PDB file of C-alpha atoms in Angstrom:
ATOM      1  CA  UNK X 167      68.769  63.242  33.792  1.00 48.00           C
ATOM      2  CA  UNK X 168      66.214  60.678  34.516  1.00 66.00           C
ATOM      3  CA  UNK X 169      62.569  60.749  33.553  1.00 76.00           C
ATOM      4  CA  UNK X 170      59.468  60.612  35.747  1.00 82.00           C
ATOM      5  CA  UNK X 171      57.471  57.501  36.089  1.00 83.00           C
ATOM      6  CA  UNK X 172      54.064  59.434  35.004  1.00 87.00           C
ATOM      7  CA  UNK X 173      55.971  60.566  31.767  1.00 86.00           C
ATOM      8  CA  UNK X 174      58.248  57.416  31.219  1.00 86.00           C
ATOM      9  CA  UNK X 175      54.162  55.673  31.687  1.00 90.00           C
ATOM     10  CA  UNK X 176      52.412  58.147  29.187  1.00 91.00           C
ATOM     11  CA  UNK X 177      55.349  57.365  26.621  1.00 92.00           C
ATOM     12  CA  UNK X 178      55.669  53.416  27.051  1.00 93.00           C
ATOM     13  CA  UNK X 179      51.654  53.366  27.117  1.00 95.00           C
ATOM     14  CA  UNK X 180      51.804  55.357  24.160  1.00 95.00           C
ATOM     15  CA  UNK X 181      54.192  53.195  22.069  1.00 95.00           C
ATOM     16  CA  UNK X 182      51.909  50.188  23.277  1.00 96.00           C
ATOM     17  CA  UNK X 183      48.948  51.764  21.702  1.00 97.00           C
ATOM     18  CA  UNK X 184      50.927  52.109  18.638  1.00 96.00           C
ATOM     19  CA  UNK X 185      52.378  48.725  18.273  1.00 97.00           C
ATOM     20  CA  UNK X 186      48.551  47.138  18.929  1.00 97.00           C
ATOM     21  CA  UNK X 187      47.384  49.501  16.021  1.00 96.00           C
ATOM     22  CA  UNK X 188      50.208  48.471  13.667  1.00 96.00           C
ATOM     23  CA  UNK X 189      50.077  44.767  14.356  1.00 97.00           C
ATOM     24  CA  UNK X 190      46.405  44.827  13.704  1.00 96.00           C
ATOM     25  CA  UNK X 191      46.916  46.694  10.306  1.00 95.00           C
ATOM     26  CA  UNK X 192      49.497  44.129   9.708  1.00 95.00           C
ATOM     27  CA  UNK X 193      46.866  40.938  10.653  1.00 96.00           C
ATOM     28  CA  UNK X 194      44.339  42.752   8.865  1.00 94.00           C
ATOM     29  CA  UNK X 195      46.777  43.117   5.627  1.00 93.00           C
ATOM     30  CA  UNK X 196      47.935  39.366   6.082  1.00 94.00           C
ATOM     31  CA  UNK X 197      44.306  38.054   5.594  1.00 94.00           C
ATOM     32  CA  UNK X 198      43.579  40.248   3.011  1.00 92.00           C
ATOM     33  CA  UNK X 199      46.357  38.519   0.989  1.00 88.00           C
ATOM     34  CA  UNK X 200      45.545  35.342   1.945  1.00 90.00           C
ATOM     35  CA  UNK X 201      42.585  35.392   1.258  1.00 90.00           C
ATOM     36  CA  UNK X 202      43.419  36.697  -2.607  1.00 86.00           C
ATOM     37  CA  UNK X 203      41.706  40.089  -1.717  1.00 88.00           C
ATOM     38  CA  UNK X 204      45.092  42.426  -1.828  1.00 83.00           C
ATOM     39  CA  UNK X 205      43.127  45.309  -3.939  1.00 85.00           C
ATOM     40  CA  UNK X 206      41.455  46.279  -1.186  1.00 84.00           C
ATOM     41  CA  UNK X 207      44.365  47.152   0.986  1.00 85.00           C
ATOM     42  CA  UNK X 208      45.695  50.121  -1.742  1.00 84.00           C
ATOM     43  CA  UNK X 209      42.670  52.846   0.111  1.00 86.00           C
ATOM     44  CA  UNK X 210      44.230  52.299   3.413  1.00 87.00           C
ATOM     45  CA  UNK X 211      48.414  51.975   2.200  1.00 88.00           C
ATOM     46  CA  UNK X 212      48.964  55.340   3.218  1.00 90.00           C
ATOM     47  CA  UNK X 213      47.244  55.420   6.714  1.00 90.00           C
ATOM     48  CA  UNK X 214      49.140  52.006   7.287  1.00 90.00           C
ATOM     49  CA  UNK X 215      52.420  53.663   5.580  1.00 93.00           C
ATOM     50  CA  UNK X 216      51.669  56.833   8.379  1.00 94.00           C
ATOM     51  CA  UNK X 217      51.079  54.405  11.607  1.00 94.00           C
ATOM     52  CA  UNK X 218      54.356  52.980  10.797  1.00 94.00           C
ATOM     53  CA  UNK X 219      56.496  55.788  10.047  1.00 95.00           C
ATOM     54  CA  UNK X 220      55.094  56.997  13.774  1.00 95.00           C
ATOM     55  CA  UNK X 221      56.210  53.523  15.345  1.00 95.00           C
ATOM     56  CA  UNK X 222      59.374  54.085  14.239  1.00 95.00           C
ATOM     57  CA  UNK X 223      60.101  57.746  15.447  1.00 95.00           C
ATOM     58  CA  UNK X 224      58.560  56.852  18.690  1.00 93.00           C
ATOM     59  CA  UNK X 225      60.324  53.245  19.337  1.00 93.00           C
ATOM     60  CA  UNK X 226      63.407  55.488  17.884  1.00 93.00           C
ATOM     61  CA  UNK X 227      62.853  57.890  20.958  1.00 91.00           C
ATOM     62  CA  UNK X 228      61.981  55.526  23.238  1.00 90.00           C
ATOM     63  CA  UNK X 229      65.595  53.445  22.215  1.00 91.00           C
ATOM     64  CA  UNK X 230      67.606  56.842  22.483  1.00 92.00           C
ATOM     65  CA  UNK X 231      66.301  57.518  26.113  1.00 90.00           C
ATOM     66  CA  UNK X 232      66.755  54.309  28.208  1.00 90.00           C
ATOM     67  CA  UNK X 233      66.106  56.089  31.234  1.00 91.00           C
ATOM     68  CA  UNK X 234      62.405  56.640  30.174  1.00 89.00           C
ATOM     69  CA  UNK X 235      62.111  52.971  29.454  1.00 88.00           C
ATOM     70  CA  UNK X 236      63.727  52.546  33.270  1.00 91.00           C
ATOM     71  CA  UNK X 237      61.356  55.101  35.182  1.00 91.00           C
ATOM     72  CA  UNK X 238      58.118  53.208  33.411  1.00 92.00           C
ATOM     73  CA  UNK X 239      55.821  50.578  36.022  1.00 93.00           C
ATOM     74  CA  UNK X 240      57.100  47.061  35.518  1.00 94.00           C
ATOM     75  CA  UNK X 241      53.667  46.441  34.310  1.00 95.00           C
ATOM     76  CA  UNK X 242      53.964  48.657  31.612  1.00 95.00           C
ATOM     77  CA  UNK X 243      57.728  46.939  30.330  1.00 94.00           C
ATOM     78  CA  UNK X 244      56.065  43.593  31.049  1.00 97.00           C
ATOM     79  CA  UNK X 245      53.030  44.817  28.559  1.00 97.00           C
ATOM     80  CA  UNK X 246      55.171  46.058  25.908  1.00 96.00           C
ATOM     81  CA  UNK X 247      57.180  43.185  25.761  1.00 95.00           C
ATOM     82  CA  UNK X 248      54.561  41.285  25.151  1.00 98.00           C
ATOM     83  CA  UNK X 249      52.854  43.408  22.432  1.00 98.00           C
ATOM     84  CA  UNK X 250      56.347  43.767  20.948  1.00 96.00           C
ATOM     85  CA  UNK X 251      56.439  39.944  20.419  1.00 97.00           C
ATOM     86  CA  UNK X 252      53.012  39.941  18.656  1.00 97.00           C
ATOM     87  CA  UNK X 253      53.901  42.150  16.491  1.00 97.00           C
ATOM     88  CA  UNK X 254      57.015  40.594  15.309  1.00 96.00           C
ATOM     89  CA  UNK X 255      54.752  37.644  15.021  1.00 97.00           C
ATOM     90  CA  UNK X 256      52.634  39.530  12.630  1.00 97.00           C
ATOM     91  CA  UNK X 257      55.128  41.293  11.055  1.00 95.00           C
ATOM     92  CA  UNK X 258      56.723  37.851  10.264  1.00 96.00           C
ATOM     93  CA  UNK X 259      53.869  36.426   8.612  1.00 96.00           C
ATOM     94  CA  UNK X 260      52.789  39.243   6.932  1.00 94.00           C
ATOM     95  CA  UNK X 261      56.462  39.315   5.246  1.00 94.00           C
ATOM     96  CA  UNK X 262      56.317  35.818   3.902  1.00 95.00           C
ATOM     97  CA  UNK X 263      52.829  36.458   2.441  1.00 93.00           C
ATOM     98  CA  UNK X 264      53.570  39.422   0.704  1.00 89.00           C
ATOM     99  CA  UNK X 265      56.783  37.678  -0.464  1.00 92.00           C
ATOM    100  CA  UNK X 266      54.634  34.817  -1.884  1.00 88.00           C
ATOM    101  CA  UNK X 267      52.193  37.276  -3.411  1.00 84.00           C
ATOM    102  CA  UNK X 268      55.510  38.523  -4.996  1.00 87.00           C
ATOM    103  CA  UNK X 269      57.063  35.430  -6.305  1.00 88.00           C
ATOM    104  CA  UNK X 270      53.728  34.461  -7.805  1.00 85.00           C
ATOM    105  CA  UNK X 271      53.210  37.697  -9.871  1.00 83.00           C
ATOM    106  CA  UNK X 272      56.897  37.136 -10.901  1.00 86.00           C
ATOM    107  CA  UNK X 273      55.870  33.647 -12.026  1.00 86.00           C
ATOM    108  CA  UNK X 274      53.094  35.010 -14.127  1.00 85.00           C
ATOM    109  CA  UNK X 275      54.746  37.411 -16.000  1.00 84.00           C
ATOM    110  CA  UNK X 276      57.905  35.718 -16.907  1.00 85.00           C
ATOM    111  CA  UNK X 277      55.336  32.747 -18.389  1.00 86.00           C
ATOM    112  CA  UNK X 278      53.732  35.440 -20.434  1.00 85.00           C
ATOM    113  CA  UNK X 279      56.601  36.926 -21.512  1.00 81.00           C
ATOM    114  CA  UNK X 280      58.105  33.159 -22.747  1.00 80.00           C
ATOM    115  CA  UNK X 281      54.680  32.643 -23.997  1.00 82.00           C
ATOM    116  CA  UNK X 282      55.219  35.564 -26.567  1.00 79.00           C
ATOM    117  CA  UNK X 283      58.623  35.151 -27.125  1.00 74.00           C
ATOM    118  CA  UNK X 284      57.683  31.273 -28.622  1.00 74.00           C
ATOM    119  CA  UNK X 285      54.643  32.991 -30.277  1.00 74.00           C
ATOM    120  CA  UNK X 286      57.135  35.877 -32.141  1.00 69.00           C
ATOM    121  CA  UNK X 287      59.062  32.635 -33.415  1.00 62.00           C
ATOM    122  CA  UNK X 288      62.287  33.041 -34.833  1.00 60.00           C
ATOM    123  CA  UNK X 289      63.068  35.681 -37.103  1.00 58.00           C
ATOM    124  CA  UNK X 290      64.048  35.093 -40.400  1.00 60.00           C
ATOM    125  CA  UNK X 291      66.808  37.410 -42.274  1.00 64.00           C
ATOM    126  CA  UNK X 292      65.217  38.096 -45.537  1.00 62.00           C
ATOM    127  CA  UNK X 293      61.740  39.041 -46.800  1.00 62.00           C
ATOM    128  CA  UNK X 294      59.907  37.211 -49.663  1.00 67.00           C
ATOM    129  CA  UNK X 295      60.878  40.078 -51.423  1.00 70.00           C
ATOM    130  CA  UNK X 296      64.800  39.804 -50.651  1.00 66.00           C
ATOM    131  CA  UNK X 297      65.146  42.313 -47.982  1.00 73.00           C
ATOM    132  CA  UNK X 298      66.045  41.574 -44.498  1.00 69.00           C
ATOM    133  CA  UNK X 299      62.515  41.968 -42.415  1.00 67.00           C
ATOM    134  CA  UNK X 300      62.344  44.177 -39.179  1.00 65.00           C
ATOM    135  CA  UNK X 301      62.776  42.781 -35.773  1.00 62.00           C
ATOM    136  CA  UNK X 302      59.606  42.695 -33.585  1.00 60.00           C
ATOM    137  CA  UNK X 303      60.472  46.126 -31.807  1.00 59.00           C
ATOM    138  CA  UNK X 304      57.613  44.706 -28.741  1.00 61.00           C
ATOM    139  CA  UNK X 305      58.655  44.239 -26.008  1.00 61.00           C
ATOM    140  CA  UNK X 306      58.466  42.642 -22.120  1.00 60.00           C
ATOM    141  CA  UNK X 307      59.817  43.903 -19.221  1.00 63.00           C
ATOM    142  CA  UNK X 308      59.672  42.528 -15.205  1.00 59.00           C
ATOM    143  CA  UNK X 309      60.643  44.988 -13.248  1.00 65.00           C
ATOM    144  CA  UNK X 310      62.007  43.592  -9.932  1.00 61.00           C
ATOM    145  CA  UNK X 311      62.000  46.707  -7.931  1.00 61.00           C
ATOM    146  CA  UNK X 312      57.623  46.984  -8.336  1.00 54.00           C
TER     147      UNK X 312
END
């Protein structure tokens, strides 16, 4: 069964609208980061989160019915070729500046937690009074996964 070009066009159009959305939410996020302003991008995580989730069901469809992909103009292929590429492009900086944003808060908190380790010093077994003193029961944690 093959689809009709004025489907196949609503459907590639459709998934070209998305991927222009999503790579400016992307270029949009990028900046933000770069620009140390990353706080500002936690109102709009979800809408972004959304968009995406929709890019993938539809680019999902799309890749399960090549015969869609077939019946659309060459135009439209051409166009989503090329907004496939920027994307990729943004999606590609965007992942090395949140992985930098990443490696930097990882930075920080391992030098605070050696910072308070040295400040704890070293415990000593036994009390003024002869008894062994309590460990410092404080502690740091990075959690990886965040």
């Amino acid at each position: 069964m093959s689809a009709d070009p004025q489907t196949a066009g609503f459907h590639v159009r459709r998934l070209i609208d998305l991927t222009r959305r999503l790579t400016g939410r992307l270029e949009t996020e990028t900046a933000a980061f770069r620009e140390h302003r990353a706080r500002e991008l936690v109102a709009e995580q979800a809408e972004t989160q959304e968009l995406a989730n929709v890019y993938r069901r539809e680019s999902a469809q799309l890749k399960a019915r090549p015969d869609v992909l077939k019946a659309a103009t060459p135009a439209d292929r051409q166009e989503l070729i090329q907004v496939t590429r920027l994307f990729e492009q943004a999606l590609s900086a965007h992942a090395r500046v949140v992985e930098a944003a990443r490696t930097v808060s990882e930075g920080l908190v391992r030098t605070i937690a050696a910072e308070v380790a040295a400040q704890r010093g070293s415990p000593s077994a036994y009390g003024a009074a002869g008894r062994a003193t309590p460990p410092d029961a404080r502690a740091v944690a990075l959690n990886r996964t965040a």
